[in-house]
Coordinates of C-alpha atoms and ligand atoms in Angstrom, one line a residue:
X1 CA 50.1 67.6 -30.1
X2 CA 50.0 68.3 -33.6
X3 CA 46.5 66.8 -34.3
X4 CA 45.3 66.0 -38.2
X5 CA 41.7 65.1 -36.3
X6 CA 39.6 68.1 -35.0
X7 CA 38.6 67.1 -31.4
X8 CA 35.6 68.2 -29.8
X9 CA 35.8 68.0 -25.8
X10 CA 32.3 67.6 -23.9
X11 CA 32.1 68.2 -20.6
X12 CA 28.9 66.8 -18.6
X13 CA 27.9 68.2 -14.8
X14 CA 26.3 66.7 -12.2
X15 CA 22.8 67.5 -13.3
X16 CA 23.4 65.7 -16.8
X17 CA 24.6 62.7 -15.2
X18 CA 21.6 62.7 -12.9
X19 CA 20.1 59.0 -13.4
X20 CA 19.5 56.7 -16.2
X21 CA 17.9 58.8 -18.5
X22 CA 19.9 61.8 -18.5
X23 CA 23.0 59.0 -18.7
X24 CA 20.9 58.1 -22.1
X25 CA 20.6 62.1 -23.7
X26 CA 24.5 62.3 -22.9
X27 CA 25.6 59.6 -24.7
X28 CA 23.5 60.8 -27.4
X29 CA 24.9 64.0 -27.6
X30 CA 28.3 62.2 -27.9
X31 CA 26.8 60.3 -30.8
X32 CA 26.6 63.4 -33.1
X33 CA 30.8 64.3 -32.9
X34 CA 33.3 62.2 -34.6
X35 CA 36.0 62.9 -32.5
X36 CA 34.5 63.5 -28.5
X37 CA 36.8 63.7 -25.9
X38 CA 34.2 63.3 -23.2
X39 CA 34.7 64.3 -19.1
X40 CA 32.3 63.8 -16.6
X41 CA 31.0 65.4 -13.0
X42 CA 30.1 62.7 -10.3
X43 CA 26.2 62.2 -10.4
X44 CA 24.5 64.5 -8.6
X45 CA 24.8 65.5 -5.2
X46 CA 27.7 62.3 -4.7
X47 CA 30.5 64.5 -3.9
X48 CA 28.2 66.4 -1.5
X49 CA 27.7 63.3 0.1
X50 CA 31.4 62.0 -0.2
X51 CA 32.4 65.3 2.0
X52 CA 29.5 64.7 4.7
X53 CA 31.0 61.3 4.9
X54 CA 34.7 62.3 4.9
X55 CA 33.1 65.0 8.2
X56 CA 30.8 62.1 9.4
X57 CA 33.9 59.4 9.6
X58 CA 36.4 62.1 11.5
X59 CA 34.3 63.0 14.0
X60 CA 34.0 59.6 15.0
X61 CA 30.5 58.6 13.4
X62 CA 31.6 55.9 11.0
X63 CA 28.2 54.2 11.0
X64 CA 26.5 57.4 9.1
X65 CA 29.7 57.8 7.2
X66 CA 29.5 53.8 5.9
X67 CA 25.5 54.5 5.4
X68 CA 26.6 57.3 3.2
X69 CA 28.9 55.2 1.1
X70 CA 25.8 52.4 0.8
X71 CA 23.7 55.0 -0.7
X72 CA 26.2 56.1 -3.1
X73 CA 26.6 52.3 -3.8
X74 CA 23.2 51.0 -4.2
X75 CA 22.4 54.3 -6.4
X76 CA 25.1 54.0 -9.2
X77 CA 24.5 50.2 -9.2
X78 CA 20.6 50.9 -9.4
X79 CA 21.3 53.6 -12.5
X80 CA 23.4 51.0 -14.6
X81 CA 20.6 48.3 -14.3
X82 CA 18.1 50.4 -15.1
X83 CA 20.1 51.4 -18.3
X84 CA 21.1 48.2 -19.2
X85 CA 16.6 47.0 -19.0
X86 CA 15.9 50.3 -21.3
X87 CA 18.9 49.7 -23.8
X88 CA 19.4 45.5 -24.5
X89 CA 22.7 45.0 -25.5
X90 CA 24.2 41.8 -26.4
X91 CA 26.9 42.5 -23.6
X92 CA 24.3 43.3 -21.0
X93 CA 25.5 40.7 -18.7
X94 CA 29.5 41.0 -19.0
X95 CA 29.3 45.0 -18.6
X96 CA 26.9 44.7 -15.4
X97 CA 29.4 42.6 -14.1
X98 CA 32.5 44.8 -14.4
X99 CA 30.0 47.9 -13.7
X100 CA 29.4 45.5 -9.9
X101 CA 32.7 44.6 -10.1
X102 CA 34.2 48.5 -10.1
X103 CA 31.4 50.0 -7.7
X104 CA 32.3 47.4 -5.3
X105 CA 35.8 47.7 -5.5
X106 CA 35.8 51.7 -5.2
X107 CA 33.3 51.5 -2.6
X108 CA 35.6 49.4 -0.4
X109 CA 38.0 51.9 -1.0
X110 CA 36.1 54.4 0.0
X111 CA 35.0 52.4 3.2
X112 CA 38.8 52.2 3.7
X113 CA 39.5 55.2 4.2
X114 CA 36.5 56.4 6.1
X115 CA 37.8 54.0 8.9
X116 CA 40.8 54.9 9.2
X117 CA 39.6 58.9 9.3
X118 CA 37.7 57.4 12.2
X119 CA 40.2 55.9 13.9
X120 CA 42.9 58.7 13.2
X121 CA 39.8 61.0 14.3
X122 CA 41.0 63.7 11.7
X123 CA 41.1 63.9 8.0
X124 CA 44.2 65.2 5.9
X125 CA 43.9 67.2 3.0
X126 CA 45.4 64.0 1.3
X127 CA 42.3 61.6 2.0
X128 CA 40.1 64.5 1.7
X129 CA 40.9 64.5 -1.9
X130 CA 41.1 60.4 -2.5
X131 CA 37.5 60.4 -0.9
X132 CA 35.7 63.6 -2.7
X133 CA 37.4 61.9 -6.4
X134 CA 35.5 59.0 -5.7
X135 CA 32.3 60.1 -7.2
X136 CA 34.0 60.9 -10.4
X137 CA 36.1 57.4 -10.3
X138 CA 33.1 55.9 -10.4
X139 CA 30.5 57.5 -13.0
X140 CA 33.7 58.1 -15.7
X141 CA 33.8 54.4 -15.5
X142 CA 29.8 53.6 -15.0
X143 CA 28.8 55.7 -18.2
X144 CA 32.2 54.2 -20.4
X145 CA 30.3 50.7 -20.4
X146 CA 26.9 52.1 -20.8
X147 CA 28.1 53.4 -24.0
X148 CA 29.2 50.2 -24.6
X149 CA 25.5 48.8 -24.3
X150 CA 24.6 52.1 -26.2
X151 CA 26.6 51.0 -29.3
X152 CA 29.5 53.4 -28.5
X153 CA 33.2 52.8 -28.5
X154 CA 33.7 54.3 -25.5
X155 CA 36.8 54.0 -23.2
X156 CA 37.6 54.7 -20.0
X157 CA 40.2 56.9 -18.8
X158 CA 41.6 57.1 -15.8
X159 CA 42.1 60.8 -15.0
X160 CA 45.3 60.0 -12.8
X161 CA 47.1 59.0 -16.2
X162 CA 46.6 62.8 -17.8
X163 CA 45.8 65.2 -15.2
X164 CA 49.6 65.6 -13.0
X165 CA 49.6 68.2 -10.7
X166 CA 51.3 69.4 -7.4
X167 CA 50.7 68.5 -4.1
X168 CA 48.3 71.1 -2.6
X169 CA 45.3 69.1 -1.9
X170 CA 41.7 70.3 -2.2
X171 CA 43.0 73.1 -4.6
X172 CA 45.8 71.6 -6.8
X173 CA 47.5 73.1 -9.6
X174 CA 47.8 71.7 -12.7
X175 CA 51.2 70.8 -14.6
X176 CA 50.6 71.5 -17.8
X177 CA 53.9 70.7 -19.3
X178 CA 53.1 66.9 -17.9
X179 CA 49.7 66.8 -19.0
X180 CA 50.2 67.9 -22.6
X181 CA 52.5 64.6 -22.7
X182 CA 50.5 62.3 -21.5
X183 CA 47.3 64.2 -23.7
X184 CA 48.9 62.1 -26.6
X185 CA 48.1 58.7 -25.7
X186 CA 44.1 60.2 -26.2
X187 CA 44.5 60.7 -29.7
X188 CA 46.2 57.3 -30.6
X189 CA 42.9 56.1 -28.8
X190 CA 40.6 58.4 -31.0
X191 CA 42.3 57.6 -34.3
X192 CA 41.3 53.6 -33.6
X193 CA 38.1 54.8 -33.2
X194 CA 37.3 54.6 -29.6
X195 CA 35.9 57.8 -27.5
X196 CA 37.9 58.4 -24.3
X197 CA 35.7 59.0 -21.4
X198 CA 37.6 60.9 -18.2
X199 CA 36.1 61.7 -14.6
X200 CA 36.8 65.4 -14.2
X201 CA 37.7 67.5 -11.0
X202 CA 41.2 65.2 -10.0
X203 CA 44.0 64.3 -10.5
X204 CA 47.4 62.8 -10.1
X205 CA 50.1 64.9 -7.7
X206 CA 53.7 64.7 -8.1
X207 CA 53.8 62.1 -4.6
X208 CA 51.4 60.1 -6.1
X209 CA 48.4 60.3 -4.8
X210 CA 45.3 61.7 -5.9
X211 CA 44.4 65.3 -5.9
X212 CA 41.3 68.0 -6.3
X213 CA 41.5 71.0 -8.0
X214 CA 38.9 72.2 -6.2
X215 CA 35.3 72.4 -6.3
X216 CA 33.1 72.3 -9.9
X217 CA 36.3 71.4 -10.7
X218 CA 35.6 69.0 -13.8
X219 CA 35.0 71.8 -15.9
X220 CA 38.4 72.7 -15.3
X221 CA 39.8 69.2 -16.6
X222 CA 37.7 69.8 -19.9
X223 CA 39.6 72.7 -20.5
X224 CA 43.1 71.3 -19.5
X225 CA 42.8 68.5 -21.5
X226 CA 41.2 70.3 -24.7
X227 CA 44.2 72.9 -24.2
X228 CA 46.3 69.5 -24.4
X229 CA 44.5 68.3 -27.2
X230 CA 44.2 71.4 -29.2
X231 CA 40.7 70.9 -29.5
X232 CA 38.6 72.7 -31.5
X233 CA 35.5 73.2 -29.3
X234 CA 35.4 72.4 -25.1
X235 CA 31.6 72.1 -24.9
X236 CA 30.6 72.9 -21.2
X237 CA 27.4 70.7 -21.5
X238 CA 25.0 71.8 -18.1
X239 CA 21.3 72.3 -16.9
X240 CA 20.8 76.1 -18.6
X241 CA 21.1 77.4 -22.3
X242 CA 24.5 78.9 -22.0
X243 CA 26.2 81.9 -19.5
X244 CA 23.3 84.2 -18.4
X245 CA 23.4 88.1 -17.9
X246 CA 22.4 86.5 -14.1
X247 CA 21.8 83.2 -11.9
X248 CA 18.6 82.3 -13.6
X249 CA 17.4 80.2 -10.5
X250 CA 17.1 83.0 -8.7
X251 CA 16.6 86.0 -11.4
X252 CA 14.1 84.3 -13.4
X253 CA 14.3 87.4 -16.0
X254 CA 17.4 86.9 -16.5
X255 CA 18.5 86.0 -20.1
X256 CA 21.5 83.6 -21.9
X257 CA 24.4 85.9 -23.7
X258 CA 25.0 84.7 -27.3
X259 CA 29.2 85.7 -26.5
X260 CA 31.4 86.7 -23.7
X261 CA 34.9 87.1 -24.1
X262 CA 37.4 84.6 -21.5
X263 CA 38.4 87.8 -19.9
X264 CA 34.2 88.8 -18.6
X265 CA 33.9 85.0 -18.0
X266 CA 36.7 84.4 -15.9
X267 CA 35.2 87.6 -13.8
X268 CA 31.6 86.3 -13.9
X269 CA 32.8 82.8 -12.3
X270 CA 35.5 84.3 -9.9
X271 CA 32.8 86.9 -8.4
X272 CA 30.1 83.9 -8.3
X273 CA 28.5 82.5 -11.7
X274 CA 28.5 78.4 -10.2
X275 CA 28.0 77.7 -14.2
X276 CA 32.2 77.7 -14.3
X277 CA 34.9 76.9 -12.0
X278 CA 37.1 80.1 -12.4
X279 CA 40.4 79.1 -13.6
X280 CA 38.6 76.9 -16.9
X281 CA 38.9 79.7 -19.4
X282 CA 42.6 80.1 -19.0
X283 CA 44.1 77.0 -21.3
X284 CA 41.2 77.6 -23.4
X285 CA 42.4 81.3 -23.6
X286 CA 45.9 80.6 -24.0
X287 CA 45.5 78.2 -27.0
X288 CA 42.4 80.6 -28.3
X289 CA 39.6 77.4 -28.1
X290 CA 36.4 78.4 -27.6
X291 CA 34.6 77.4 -25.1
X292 CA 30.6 76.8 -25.1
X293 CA 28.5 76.8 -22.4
X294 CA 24.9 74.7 -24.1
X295 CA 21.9 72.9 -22.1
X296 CA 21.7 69.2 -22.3
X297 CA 18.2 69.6 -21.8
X298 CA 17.9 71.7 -24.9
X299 CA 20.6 71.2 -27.3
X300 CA 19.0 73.2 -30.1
X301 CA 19.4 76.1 -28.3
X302 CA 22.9 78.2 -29.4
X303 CA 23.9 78.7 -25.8
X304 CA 26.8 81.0 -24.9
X305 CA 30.4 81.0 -27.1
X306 CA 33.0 82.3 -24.9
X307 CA 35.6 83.8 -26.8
X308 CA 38.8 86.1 -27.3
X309 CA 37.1 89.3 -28.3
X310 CA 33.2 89.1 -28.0
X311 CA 31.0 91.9 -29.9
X312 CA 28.9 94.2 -28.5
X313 CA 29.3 96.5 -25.5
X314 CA 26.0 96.9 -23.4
X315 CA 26.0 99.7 -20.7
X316 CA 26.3 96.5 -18.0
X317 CA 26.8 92.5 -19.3
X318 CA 26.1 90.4 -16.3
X319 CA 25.6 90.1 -12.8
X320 CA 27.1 87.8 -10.4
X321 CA 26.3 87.6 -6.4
X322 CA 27.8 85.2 -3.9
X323 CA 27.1 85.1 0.0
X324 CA 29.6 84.0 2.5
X325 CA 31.5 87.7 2.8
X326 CA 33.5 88.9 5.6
X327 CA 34.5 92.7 6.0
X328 CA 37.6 93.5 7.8
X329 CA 38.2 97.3 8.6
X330 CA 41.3 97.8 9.8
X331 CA 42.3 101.2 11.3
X332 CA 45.5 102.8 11.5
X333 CA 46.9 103.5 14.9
X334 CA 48.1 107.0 15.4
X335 CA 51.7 106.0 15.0
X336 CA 51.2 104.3 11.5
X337 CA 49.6 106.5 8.9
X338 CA 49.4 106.6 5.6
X339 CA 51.8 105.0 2.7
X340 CA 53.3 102.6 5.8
X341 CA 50.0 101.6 6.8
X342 CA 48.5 100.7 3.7
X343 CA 51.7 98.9 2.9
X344 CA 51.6 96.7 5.9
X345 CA 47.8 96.1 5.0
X346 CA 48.4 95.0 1.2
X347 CA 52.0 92.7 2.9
X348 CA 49.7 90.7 5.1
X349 CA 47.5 90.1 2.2
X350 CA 50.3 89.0 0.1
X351 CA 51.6 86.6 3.4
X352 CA 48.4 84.9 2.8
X353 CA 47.7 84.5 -0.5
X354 CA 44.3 86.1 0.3
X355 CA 41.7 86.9 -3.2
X356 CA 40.0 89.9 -1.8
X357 CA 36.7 90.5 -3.2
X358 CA 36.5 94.7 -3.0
X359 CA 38.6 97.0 -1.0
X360 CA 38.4 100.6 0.0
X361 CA 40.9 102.3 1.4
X362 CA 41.1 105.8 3.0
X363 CA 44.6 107.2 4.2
X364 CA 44.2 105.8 7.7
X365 CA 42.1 102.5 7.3
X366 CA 41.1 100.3 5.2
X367 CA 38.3 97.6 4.2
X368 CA 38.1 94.5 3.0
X369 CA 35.7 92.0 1.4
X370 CA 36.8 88.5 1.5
X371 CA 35.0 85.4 1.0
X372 CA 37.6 83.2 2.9
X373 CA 36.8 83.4 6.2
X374 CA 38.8 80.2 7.6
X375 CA 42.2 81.8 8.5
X376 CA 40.3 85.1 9.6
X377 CA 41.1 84.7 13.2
X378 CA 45.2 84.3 11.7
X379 CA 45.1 87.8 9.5
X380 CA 42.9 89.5 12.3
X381 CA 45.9 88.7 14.5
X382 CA 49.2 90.0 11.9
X383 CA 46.3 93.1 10.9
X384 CA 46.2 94.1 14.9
X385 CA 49.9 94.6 14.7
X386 CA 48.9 97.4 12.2
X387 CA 45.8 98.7 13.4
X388 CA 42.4 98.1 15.3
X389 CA 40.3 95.6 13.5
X390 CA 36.5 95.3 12.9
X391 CA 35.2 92.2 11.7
X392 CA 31.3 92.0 10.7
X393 CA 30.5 88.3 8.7
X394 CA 27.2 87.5 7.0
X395 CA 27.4 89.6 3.9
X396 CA 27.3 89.5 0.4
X397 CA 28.2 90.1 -2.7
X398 CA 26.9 91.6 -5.6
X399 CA 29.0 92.6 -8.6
X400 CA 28.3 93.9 -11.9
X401 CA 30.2 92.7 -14.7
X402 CA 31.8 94.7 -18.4
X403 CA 30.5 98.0 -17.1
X404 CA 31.3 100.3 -19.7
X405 CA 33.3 102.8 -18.5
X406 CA 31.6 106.3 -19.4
X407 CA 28.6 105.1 -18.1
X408 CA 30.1 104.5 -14.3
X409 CA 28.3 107.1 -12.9
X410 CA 24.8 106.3 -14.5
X411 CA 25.4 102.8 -13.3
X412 CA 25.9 103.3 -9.5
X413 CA 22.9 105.7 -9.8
X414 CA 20.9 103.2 -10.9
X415 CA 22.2 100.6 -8.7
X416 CA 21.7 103.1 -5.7
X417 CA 17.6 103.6 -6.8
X418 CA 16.7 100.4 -7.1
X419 CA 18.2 99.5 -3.3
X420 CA 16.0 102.6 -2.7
X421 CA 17.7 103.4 0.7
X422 CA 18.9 99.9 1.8
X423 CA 22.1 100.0 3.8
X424 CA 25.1 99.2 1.5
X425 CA 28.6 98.2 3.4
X426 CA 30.8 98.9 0.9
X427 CA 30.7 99.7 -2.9
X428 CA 33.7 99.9 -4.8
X429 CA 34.2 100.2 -9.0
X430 CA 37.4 99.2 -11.1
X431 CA 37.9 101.2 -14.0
X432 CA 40.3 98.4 -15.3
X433 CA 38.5 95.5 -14.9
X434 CA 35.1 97.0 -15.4
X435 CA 33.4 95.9 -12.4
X436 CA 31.4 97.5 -9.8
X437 CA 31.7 95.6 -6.5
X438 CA 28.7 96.4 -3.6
X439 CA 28.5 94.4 -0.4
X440 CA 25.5 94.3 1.8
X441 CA 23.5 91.8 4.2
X442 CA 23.1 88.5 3.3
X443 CA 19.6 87.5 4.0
X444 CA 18.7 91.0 1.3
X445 CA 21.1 89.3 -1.0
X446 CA 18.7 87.8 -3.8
X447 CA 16.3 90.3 -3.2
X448 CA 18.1 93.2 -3.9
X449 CA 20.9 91.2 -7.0
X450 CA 16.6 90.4 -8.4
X451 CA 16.1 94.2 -8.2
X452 CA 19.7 95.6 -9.4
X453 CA 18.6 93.4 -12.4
X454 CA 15.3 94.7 -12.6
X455 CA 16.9 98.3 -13.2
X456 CA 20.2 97.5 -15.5
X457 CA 19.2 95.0 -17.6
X458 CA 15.0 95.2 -18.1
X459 CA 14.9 99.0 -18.4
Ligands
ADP501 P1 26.9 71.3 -13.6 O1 26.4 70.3 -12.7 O2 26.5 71.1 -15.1 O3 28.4 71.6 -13.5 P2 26.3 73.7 -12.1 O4 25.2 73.5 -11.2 O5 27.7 73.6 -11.6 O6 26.1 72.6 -13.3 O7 26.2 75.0 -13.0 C1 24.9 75.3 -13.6 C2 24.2 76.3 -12.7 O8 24.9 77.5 -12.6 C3 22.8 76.7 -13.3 O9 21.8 75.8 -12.9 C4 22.6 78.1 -12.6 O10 21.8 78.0 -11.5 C5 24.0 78.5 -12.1 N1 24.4 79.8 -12.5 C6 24.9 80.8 -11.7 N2 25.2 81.9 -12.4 C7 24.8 81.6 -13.7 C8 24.8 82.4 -14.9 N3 25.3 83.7 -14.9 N4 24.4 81.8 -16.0 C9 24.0 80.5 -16.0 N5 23.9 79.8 -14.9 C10 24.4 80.3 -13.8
LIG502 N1 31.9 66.8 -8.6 C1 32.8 68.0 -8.3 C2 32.0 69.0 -7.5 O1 30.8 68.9 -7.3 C3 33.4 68.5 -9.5 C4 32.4 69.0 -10.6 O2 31.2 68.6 -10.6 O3 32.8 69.8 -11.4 O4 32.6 70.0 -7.2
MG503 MG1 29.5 72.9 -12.4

């Protein structure tokens, strides 16, 4: 699209679309751009609640799973009134009636297929997807006509119309060629003046039916559809002031980077950092958009710009930490050694398209960290083919991001002092991507990612 208009695209989580009031600050923030493109979350905790559901219904216990979907029901409908009493609007009464009208109508659908989960007594990938979008369905729409009543000309947009992708449910990939097309019809829609509001997180796959792309995934959709757009900005509007050198619910000294290139960004989410779904800075990347991370709560605050080439190289930028590790150490048997048995190791990986988190590898074994741990008991099996196997779970992860690279050793020194003796599993550093990997036990997780910080970015 060859766009004459220069398109901001504002992406709003869970947190900002918390209740009524935080409804209110978003569509104030949208107030201050001429041309939004605006994509929401679900409200908070809904698509938690849409997955217990989905688990409740499948396992037979519809009656929770239909008191789930009443809650979601009589909360979204409770947000809209209480909107519509703080913000009169001549339309009050024909907007809470489509708002009624569309809760209802999704909510039946939801009920829908929660019974038939019920009665199947198992839940495909397929409805997985069609119930966890739901959330989104519903506040995209919801916060559309509260603009309405806010004096907006917003307009909402189903995501199934722009976002095409295949058909691997729960994790689908976009197709970027179809979505680029069907981009246009949003800036037709600007140019008369309206602001398109979209629910992030799904999609559209080539059967038909609707699709994830997997979990926090709406920030993901801001960035497909501003790559789409060619948008000047995607604003990743959340709960914290912008990408911090740590999680700052759990290290409260940690502190918000004024720039991060895509390339430490991507890392940071992939190794742990919730505030971005992992694939979200590559169409930014690949059109060079930058991409802000700013706090709804405090929108004077500059937040993070995430960009091609970011300035400054400190000895470490950030720290991520994620629990939920498995190490695998597999051991070569005497008849397998060396270039073979690593070979075999990295094939199985490949066979399964399996991310692993850190490895280490000695000429007759090997370990891995992986964070999968669902088809564990299938690559335990093809790995015993090749070797013994060792499995221990309940680990984590800590990584340090953008180490610079002469300062390796100084790092893992430090790193090493502040544990002060506490077992580590494995530690592992890249030289290419920068980043020093240790696993250890997952109940010392915070404590020890609170002291690493301590050492590398307070002293
Ligand atoms: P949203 O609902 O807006 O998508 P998320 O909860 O997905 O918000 O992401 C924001 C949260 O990400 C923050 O509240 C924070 O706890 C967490 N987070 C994890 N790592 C980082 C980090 N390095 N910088 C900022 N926030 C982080
Ligand atoms: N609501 C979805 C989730 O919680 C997508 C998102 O918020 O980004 O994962
Ligand atoms: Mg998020």
């Amino acid at each position: 699209m060859n766009s004459s208009i220069e398109i901001h695209v504002l992406k709003f989580g869970g947190t900002s679309m918390n209740d009524h009031q935080t409804w209110k600050k978003v569509l104030e923030i949208i107030s201050e751009y001429e041309y939004p493109i605006v994509v929401v979350s679900a409200t908070a905790r809904t698509t938690r609640q849409l997955v217990q559901a989905g688990k409740l219904a499948s396992s037979g216990d519809l009656e929770d799973a239909l008191k789930i979907s009443n809650e979601i029901s009589v909360r979204h409908k409770a947000i809209v009134h209480s909107f519509l009493e703080e913000n009169p609007s001549d339309r009050k009464d024909l907007i809470w009636e489509s708002c009624i009208k569309k809760v209802d109508e999704k909510v039946h659908k939801l009920n829908k297929l929660l019974s038939y989960a019920a009665k199947e007594g198992a839940l495909s990938p397929q409805m997985n997807d069609a119930i966890m979008s739901i959330g989104e369905q519903i506040s995209s729409y919801l916060l559309a006509q509260c603009g309405l009543a806010a004096g907006l000309l917003t307009q909402h947009v189903d995501a199934r119309k722009l976002i095409m992708t295949d058909n691997r449910y729960g994790n689908a990939n976009p197709n970027l060629m179809l979505i680029n097309q069907k981009c246009g019809s949003l800036e037709t829609m600007m140019e008369d003046g309206f602001t398109p509001v979209i629910g992030g997180f799904y999609g559209e796959s080539a059967e038909g039916n609707i699709s994830t792309l997997g979990f926090e995934g709406s920030d993901y959709t801001a960035s497909l559809i501003g790559a789409a757009v060619h948008a000047k900005t995607i604003e990743i509007w959340t709960d914290v002031s912008g990408v911090y050198t740590s999680d700052p619910r759990y290290i409260p000294d940690a502190r918000p980077l004024e720039e991060l290139s895509y390339f430490d960004a991507t890392e940071m989410a992939y190794f742990g950092a919730k505030v971005l779904h992992p694939s979200t800075l590559k169409p930014a990347q690949e059109r060079n958009i930058p991409v802000s991370v700013k706090n709804m709560f405090k929108p004077e605050e500059p937040g993070t710009r995430i960009i091609r080439d970011s300035k400054g190289d400190p000895e470490v930028l950030a720290m991520a930490f994620k629990p939920g590790i498995t190490i695998l150490t597999i051991s070569a048997y005497e008849t397998l050694m060396g270039y073979d048995f690593l070979t075999r190791v990295f094939e199985v990986l490949k066979k399964y398209r399996l991310p692993v988190d850190a490895v280490n590898t000695t000429e007759a074994s090997v370990t891995i960290a992986l964070s999968n741990s669902e088809i564990l008991d299938r690559i335990s099996n093809d790995f015993i083919e090749i070797g013994t196997v060792q499995i221990i779970s309940d680990k984590g992860l800590i990584s340090l991001i953008g180490c610079r690279i002469s300062e390796a050793a100084e790092i893992s020194k430090k790193v090493l002092n502040s544990l002060n003796g506490q077992s580590i599993d494995l530690i592992s550093f890249s030289k290419e991507k920068r980043i020093l990997n240790l696993v250890l036990d997952e109940d010392k997780l915070v404590e020890s990612a609170q002291k690493i910080h301590e050492k590398i970015f307070n002293t």
